[in-house]
CSV table of C-alpha atoms and ligand atoms in Angstrom, one decimal:
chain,number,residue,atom,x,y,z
U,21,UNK,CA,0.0,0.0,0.0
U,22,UNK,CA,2.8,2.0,0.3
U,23,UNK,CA,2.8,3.1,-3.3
U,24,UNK,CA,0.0,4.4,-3.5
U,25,UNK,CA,-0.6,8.0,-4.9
U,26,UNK,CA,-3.2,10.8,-3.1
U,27,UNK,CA,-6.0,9.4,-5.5
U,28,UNK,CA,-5.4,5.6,-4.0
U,29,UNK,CA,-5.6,6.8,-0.7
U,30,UNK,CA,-8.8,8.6,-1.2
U,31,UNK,CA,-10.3,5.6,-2.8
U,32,UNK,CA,-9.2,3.5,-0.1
U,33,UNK,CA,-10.9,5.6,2.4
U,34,UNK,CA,-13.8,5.9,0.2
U,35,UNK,CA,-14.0,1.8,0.3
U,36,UNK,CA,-13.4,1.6,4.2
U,37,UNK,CA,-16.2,4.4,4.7
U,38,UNK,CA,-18.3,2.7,2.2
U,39,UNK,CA,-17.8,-1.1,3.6
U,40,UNK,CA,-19.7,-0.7,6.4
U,41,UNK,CA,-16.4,-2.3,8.4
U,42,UNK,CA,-16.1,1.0,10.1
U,43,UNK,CA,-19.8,1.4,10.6
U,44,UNK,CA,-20.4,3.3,13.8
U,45,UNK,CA,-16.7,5.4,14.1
U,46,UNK,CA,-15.9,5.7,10.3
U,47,UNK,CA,-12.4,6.7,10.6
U,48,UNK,CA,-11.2,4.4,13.0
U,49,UNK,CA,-8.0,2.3,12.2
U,50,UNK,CA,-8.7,-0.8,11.1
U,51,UNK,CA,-5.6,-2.0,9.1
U,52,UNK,CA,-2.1,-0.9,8.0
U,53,UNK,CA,-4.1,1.9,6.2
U,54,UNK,CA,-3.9,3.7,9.1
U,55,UNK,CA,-0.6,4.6,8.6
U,56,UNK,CA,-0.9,6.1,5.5
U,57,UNK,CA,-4.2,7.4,6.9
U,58,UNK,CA,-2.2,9.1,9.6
U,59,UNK,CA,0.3,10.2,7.6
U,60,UNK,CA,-1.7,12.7,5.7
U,61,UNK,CA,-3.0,14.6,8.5
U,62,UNK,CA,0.0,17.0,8.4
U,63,UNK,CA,-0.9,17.4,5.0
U,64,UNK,CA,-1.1,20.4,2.7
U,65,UNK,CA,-4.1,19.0,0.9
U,66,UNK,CA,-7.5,17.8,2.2
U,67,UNK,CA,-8.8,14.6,2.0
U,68,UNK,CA,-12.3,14.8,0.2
U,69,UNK,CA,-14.4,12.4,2.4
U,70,UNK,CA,-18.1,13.0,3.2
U,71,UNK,CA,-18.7,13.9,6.7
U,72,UNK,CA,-19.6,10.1,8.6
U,73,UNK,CA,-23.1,9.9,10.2
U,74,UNK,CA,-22.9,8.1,13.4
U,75,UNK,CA,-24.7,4.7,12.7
U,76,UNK,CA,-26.3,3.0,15.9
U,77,UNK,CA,-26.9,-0.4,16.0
U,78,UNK,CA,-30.4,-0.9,15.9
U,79,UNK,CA,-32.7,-0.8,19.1
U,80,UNK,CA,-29.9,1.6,20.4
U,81,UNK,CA,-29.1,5.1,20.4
U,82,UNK,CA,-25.8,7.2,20.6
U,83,UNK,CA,-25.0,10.3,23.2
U,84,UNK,CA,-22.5,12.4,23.5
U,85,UNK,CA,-21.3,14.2,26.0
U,86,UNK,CA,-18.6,16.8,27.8
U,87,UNK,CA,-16.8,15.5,30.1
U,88,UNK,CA,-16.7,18.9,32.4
U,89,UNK,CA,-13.9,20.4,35.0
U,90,UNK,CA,-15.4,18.7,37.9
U,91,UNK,CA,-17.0,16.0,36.6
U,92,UNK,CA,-16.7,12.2,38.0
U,93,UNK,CA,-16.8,9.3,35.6
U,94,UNK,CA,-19.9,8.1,37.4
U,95,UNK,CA,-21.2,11.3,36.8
U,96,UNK,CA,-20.6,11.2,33.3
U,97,UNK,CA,-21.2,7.4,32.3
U,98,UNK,CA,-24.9,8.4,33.7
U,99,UNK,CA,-25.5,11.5,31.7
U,100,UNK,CA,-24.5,8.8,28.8
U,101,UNK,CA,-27.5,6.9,29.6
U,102,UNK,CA,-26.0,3.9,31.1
U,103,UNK,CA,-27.2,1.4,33.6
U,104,UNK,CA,-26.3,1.6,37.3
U,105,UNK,CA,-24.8,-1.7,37.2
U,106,UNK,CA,-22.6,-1.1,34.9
U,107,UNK,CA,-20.9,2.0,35.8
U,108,UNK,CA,-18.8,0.4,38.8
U,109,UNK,CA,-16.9,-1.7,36.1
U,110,UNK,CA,-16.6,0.7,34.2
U,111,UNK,CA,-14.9,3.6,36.0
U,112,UNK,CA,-12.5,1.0,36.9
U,113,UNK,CA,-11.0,0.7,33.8
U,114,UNK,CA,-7.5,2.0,32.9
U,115,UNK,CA,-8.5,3.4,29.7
U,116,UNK,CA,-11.1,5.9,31.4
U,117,UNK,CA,-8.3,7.8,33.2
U,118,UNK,CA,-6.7,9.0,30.2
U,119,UNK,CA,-10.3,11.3,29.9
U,120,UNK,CA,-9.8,15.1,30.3
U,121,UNK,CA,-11.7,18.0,30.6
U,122,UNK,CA,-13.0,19.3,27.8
U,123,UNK,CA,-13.2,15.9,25.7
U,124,UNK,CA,-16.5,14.5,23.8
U,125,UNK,CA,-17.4,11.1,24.6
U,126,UNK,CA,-19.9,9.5,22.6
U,127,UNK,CA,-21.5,6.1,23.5
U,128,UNK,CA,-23.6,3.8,21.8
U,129,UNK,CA,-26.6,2.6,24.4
U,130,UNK,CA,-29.3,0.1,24.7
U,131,UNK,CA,-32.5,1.2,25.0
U,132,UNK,CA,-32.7,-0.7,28.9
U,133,UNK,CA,-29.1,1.1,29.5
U,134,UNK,CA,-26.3,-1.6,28.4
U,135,UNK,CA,-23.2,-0.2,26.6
U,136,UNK,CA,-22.5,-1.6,22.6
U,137,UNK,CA,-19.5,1.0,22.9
U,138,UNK,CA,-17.7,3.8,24.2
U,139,UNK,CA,-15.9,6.4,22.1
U,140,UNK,CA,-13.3,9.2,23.1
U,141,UNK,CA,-10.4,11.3,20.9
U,142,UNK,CA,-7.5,11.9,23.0
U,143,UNK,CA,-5.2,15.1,23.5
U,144,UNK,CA,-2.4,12.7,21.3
U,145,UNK,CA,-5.5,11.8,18.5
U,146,UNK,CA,-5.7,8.3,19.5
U,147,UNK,CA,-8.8,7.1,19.5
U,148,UNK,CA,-9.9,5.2,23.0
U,149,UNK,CA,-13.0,2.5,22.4
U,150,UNK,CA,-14.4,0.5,25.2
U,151,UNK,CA,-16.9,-2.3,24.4
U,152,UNK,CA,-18.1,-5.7,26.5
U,153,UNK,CA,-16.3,-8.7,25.8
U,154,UNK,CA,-18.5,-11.4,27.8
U,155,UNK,CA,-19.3,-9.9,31.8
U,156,UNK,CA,-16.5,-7.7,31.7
U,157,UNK,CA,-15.2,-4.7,29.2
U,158,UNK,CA,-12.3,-4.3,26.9
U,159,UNK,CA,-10.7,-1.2,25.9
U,160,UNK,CA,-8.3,-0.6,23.2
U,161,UNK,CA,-6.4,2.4,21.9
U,162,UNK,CA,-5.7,3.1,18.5
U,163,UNK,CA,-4.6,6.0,16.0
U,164,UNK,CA,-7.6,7.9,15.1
U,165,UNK,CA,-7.8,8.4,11.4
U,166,UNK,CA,-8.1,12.4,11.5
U,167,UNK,CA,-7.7,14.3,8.0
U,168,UNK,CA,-7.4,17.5,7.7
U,169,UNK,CA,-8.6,20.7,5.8
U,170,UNK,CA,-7.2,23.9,5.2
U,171,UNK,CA,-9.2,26.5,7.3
U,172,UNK,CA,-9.2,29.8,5.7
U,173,UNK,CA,-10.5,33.1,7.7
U,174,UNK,CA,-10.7,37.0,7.9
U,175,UNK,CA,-10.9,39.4,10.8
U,176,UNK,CA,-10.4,43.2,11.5
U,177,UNK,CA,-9.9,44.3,15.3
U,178,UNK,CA,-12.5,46.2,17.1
U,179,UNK,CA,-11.0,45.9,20.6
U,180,UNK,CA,-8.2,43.0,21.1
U,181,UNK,CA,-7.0,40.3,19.2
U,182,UNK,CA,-8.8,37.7,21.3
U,183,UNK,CA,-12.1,39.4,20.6
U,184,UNK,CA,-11.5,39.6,16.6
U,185,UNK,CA,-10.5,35.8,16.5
U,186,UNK,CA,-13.5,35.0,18.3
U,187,UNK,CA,-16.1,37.1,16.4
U,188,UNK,CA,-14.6,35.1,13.4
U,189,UNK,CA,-14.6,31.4,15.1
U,190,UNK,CA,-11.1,31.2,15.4
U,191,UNK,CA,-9.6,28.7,18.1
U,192,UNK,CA,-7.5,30.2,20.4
U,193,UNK,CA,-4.6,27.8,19.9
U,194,UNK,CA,-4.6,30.2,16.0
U,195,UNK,CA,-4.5,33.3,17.9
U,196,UNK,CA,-1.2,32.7,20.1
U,197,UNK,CA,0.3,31.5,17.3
U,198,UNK,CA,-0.6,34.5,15.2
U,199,UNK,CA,1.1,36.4,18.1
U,200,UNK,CA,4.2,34.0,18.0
U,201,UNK,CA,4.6,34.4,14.1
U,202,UNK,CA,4.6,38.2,13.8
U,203,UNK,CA,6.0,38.4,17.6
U,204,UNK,CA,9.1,40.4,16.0
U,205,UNK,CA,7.8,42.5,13.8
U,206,UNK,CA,4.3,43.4,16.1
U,207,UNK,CA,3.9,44.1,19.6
U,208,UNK,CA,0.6,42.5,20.5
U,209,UNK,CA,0.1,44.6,23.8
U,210,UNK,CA,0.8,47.9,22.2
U,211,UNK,CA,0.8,47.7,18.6
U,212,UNK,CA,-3.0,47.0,17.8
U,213,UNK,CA,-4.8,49.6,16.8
U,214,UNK,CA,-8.8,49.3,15.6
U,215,UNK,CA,-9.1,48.2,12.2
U,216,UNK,CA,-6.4,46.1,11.9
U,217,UNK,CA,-6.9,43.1,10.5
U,218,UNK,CA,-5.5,39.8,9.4
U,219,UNK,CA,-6.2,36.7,7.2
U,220,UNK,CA,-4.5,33.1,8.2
U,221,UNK,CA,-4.8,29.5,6.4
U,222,UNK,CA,-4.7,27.0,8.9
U,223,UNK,CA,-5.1,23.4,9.4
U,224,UNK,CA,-8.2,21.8,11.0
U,225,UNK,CA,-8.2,18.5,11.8
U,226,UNK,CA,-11.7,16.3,11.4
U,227,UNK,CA,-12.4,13.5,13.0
U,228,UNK,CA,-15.8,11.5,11.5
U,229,UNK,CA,-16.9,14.6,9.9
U,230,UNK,CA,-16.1,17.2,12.5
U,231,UNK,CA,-13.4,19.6,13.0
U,232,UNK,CA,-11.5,18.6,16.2
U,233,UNK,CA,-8.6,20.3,16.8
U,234,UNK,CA,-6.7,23.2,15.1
U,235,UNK,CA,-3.3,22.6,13.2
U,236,UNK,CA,-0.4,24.6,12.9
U,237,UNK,CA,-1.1,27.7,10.7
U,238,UNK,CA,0.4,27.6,7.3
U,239,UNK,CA,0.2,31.1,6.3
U,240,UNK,CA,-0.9,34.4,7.3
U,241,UNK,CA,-1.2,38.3,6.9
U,242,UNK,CA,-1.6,41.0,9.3
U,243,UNK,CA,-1.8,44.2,8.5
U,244,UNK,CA,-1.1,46.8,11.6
U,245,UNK,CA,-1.4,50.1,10.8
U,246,UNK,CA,-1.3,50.4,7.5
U,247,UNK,CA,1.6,48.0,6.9
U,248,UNK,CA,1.1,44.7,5.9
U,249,UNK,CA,3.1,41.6,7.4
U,250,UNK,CA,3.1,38.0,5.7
U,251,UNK,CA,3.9,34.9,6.4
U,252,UNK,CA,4.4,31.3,5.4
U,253,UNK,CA,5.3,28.2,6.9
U,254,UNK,CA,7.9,26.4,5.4
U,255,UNK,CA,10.4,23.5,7.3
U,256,UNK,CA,10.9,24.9,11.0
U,257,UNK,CA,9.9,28.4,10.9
U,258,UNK,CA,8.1,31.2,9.4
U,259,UNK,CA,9.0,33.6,5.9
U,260,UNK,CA,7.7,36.1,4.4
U,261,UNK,CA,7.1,35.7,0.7
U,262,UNK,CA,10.7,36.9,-0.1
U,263,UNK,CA,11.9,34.4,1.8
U,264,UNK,CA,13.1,36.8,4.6
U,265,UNK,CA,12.9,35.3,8.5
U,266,UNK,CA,10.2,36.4,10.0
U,267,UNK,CA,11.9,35.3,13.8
U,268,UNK,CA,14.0,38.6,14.9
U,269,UNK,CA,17.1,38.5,16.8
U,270,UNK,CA,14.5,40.6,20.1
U,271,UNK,CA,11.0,40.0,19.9
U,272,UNK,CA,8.7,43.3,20.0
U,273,UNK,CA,7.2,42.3,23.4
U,274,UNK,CA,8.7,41.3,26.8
U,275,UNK,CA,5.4,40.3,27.5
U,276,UNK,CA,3.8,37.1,27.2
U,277,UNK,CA,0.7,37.4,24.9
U,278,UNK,CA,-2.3,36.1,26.2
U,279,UNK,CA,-6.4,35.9,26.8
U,280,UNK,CA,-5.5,37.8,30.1
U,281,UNK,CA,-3.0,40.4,29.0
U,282,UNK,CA,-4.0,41.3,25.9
U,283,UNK,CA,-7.1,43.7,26.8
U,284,UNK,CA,-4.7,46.0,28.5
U,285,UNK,CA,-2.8,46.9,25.3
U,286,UNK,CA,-5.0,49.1,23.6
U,287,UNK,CA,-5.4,51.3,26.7
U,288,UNK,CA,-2.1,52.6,26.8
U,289,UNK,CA,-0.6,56.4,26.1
U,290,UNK,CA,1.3,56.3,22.8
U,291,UNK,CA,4.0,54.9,22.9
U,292,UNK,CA,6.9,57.6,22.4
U,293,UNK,CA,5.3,59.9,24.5
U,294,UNK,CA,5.0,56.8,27.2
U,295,UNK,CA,9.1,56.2,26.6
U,296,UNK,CA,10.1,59.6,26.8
U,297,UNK,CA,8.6,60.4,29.9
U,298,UNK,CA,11.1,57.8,31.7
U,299,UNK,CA,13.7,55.6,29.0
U,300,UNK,CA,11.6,52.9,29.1
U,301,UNK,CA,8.6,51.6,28.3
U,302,UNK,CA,5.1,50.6,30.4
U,303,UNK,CA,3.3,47.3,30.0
U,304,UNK,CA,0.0,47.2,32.5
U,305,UNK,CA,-0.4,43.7,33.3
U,306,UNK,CA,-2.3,41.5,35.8
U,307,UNK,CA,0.4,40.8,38.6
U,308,UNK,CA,1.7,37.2,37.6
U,309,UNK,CA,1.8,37.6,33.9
U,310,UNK,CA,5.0,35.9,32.7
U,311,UNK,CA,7.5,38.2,31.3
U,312,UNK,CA,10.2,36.9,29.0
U,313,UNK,CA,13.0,37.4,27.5
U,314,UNK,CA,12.9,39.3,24.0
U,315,UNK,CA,16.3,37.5,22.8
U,316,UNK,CA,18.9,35.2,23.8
U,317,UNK,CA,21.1,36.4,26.9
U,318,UNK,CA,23.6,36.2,29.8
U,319,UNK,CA,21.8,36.9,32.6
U,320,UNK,CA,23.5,39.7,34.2
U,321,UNK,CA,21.6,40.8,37.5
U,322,UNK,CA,18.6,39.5,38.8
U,323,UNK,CA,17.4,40.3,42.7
U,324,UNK,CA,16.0,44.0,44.6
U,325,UNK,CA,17.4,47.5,42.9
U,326,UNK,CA,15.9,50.4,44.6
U,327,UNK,CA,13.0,52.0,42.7
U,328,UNK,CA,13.2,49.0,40.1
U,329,UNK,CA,12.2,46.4,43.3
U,330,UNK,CA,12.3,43.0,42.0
U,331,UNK,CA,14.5,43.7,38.6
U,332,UNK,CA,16.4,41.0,35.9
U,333,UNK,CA,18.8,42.8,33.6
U,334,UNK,CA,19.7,40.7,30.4
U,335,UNK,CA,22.8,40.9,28.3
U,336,UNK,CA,22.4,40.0,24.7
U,337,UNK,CA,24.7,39.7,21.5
U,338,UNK,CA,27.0,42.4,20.5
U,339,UNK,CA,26.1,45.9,22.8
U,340,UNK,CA,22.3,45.6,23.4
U,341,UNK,CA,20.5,44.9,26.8
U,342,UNK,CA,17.4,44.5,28.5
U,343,UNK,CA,15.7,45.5,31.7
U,344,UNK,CA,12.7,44.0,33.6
U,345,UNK,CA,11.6,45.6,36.6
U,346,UNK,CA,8.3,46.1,39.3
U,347,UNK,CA,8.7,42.0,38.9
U,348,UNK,CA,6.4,39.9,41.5
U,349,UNK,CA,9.2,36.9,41.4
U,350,UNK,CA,12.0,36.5,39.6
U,351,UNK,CA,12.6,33.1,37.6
U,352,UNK,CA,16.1,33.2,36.9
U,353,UNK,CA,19.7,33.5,38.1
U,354,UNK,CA,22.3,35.5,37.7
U,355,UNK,CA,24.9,34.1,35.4
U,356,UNK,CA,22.3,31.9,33.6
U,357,UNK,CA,22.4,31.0,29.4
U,358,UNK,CA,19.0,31.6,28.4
U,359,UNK,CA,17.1,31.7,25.2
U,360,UNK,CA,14.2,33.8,23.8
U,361,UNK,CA,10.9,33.7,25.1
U,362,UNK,CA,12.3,32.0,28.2
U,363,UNK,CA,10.4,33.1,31.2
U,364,UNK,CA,12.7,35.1,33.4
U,365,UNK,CA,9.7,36.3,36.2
U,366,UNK,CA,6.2,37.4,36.6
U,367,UNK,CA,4.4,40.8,36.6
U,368,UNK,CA,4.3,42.6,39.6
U,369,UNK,CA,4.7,45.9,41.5
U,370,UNK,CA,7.8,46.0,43.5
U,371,UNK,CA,9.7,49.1,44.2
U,372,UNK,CA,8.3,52.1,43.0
U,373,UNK,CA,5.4,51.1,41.1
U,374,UNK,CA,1.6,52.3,41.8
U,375,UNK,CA,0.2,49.8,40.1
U,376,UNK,CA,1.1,46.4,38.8
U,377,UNK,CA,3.2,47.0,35.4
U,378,UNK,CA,6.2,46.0,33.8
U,379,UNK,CA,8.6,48.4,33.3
U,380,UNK,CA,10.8,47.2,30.0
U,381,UNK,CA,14.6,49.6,28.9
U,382,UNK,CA,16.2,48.7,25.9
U,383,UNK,CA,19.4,49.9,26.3
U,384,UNK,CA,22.4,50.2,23.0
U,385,UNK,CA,25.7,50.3,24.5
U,386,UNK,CA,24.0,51.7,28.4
U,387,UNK,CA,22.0,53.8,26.6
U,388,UNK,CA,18.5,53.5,26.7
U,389,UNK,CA,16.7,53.6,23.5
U,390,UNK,CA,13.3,53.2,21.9
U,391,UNK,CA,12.6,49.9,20.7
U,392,UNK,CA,11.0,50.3,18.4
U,393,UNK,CA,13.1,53.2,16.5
U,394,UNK,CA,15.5,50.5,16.1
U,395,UNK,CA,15.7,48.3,13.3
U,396,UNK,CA,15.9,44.2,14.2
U,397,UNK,CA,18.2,42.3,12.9
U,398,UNK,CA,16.7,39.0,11.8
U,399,UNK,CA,17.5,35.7,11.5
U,400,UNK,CA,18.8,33.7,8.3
U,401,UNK,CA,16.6,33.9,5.6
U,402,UNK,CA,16.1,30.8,2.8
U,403,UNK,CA,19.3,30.0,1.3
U,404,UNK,CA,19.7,30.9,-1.9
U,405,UNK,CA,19.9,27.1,-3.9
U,406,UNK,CA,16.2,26.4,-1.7
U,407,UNK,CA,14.2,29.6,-3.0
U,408,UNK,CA,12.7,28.0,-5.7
U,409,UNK,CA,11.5,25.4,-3.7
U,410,UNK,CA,10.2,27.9,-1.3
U,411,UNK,CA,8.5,30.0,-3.8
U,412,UNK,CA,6.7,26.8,-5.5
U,413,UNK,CA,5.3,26.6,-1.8
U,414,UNK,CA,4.6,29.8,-0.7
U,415,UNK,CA,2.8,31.2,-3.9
U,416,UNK,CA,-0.3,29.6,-3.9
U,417,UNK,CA,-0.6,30.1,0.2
U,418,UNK,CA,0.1,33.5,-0.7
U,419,UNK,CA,-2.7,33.9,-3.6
U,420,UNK,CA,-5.1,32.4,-1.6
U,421,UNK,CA,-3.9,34.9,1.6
U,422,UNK,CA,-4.8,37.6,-1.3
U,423,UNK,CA,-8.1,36.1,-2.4
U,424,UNK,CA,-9.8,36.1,1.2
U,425,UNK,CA,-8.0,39.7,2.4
U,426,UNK,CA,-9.2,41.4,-0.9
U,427,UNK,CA,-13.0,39.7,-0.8
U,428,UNK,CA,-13.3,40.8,2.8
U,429,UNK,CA,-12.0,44.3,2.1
U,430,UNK,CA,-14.9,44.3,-0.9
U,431,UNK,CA,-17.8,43.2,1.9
U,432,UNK,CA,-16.2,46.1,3.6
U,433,UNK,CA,-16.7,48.8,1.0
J,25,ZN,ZN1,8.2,52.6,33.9
C-alpha cells in the first residue's frame, strides 16, 4: 500500500467508509491503512471524504457528552444513559483515566441502559473505544484516522485580538500563534490599533466529519497600521514571501501574549510619548503575567534595585541589553544562558510602582533607547539554492492569503 498516490488513498478511504467495516466510528484504524491514513493529517491538501453519520446499531441510540472540570466518571457514564450496574466496572478501567476535561465522549446505548461502545479522541489523536467482551469490558487504543482541511479566515480588530479571533470562530490555539509568528515585527500589547486586521490559512483536523482540533497555521497576513506583514510556513519556521525570516534576533514584546493580557494593550498612552517620559517603556499587566525574554542572553543581574524592586537585567549579543523591573518573582539566576521567550519572572509591583506594570529599557551600549526606532536584525533567511523550492510553496498560500483579504475588504466597502 505503500505506493500508492493521493488518488489511492482517497479511494481507499472511500471503500473503508463505504464497507460498512467501520460502521459506527468511520475513521477508525482498522488496518495498515492507518498509517498512511495518519500520515496525511500533516498534510497540505485535504482529504475529500463525506462527513460520517454516526450509525447506531439498531434498538440503540448514541450520546455524547462533555466531560466537564469537575465531573466524575460516574457522573458522566450516567449522563450517557448507562445502567447503574454497569458504571462500577466501568470507571475501573484504565482506559477511562486517560479522559480530560474538555473531551467528547460518545457512546452507543441500549434502550434498557447496556453499553455496545464507548468512544473518546484523545489530546495525542488516538482514538480510545471500550466495548463488552462477555461480563467484563475491553478497551483498546488506536490511531484515530483524522484528515485534515485547510481553514481559511478573515478578521479586523474592534478591541483586542482575542475578541476579533472569536467574532470570526477562530480557536484560540490560532490566535497565540498569530502572536508568535509576527511576535518580531508586532507588539501584540501595544501595537494594535482598531481596524487592523489579518487573514490566516490553517489546518483543521476532522475526526468523523467534525473539525477537532486546530493545526499549525500555514500562512498568514496582518496588516497593523497600515503596513502589511506576511507569512508562510515552510520547514521549522516562518517567511515572508521573499523568503526573509520572520523570527527577529528581540522579539517586540517582553510580554507574554495572552487571553488575560491582551485587553490591556489598547489602553495605553502612545507609545513615544509613554518612553520619553522615563527611558523605558510601560506594559500594565495583571500581577503574575509571565514576562520573557525578548532574545537570547547572559543573565546579568537578577534580585532587589531600589526603585526598580524586584528587577532582571539581560545581556544580549553584541552591545544591546534589556531591563525588567516592578517584577512579583523572579525566575532566573544570575549568570544563567537563556534563550528567547524564556520566562525570566512574573508581573508585579515591587519598588516604585503604583500599580502592577512592567517596566521594560532597551538599552544600546547603556544607553536606553526606543525599541521600536530601532531596526531588528533578523535571522537567516532561505538560502539561496532552496528559493525556488520555497517560492513553489509559498505562492499559492500566498494567492489564496490575497483572495480572502481582498474579498473581505470588498464586503467592507
Ligand atoms: Zn516605567
Amino acid at each position: 500500500m505503500g505506493s500508492l498516490g493521493p488518488l489511492g488513498r482517497s479511494a481507499a478511504l472511500a471503500v473503508l467508509a463505504a464497507s460498512g467495516v467501520v460502521a459506527a466510528f468511520a475513521t477508525i484504524a482498522p488496518s495498515p491503512d492507518a498509517e498512511i491514513l495518519l500520515s496525511r493529517t500533516s498534510s497540505v491538501e485535504a482529504l475529500p471524504i463525506p462527513a460520517q453519520a454516526l450509525l447506531p446499531s439498531p434498538a440503540s441510540y448514541i450520546r455524547e457528552e462533555r466531560f466537564q472540570r469537575g465531573d466524575t466518571l460516574a457522573a458522566l457514564l450516567s449522563r450517557l444513559g448507562i445502567t447503574d450496574e454497569q458504571i462500577p466496572k466501568l470507571t475501573q478501567l484504565r482506559a477511562l483515566q486517560l479522559l480530560r476535561p474538555g473531551y467528547y465522549v460518545a457512546a452507543d446505548v441500549s434502550s434498557e441502559g447496556k453499553l455496545y461502545l464507548l468512544s473518546f479522541l484523545t489530546g495525542r489523536d488516538t482514538l480510545v473505544q471500550i466495548g463488552p467482551a462477555g461480563d467484563r469490558f475491553l478497551a483498546s487504543e488506536e490511531r484515530a484516522a483524522l484528515y485534515t482541511q485547510i481553514a481559511m479566515k478573515s478578521s479586523v480588530i474592534q478591541s483586542s485580538l482575542f475578541a476579533a479571533t472569536d467574532a470570526a470562530g477562530i480557536p484560540d490555539s490560532v490566535a497565540m500563534q498569530l502572536a508568535d509568528i509576527f511576535g518580531g515585527d508586532v507588539d501584540f500589547h501595544r501595537d494594535l490599533r482598531k481596524g487592523d486586521q489579518f487573514t490566516v490559512l490553517y489546518e483543521l483536523h476532522h475526526l468523523a466529519g467534525r473539525p477537532v482540533r486546530a493545526g499549525k497555521v500555514l500562512a498568514a497576513e496582518f496588516v497593523s497600521r497600515g503596513k502589511a506583514y506576511r507569512a508562510v510556513h515552510y520547514g521549522n519556521g516562518y517567511y515572508a514571501p521573499d523568503g526573509s525570516n520572520l523570527r527577529k534576533a528581540f522579539l517586540r514584546s517582553p510580554l507574554e501574549f495572552s487571553r488575560v493580557s491582551s485587553g490591556f494593550g489598547l489602553r495605553m498612552h502612545p507609545i513615544a510619548k509613554a518612553w520619553r517620559a522615563h527611558q523605558g517603556i510601560d506594559y500594565a499587566a495583571p500581577t503574575g503575567t509571565r514576562v520573557r525574554s525578548v532574545g537570547d542572553a547572559v543573565v546579568d543581574y537578577a534580585g532587589p534595585r531600589g526603585g526598580y524592586g524586584n528587577v532582571v537585567i539581560l545581556r544580549h549579543h553584541g552591545q544591546y541589553t534589556t531591563v525588567y523591573a516592578h517584577l512579583s518573582r523572579i525566575a532566573v539566576r544570575r549568570g544563567a544562558r537563556i534563550g528567547q521567550n524564556d520566562t525570566i519572572g512574573f508581573v508585579g509591583q515591587t519598588g516604585w510602582a503604583t500599580g502592577p506594570h512592567l517596566h521594560y529599557e532597551f538599552r544600546i551600549a547603556g544607553q536606553a533607547r526606543n525599541p521600536f526606532s530601532v531596526a531588528m536584525p533578523a535571522a537567516l533567511p532561505i538560502a539561496a539554492q532552496e528559493l525556488a523550492a520555497f517560492r513553489a510553496h509559498a505562492a499559492p498560500l500566498v494567492a489564496r492569503l490575497e483572495l480572502l483579504a481582498n474579498s473581505n475588504l470588498a464586503l467592507l466597502e
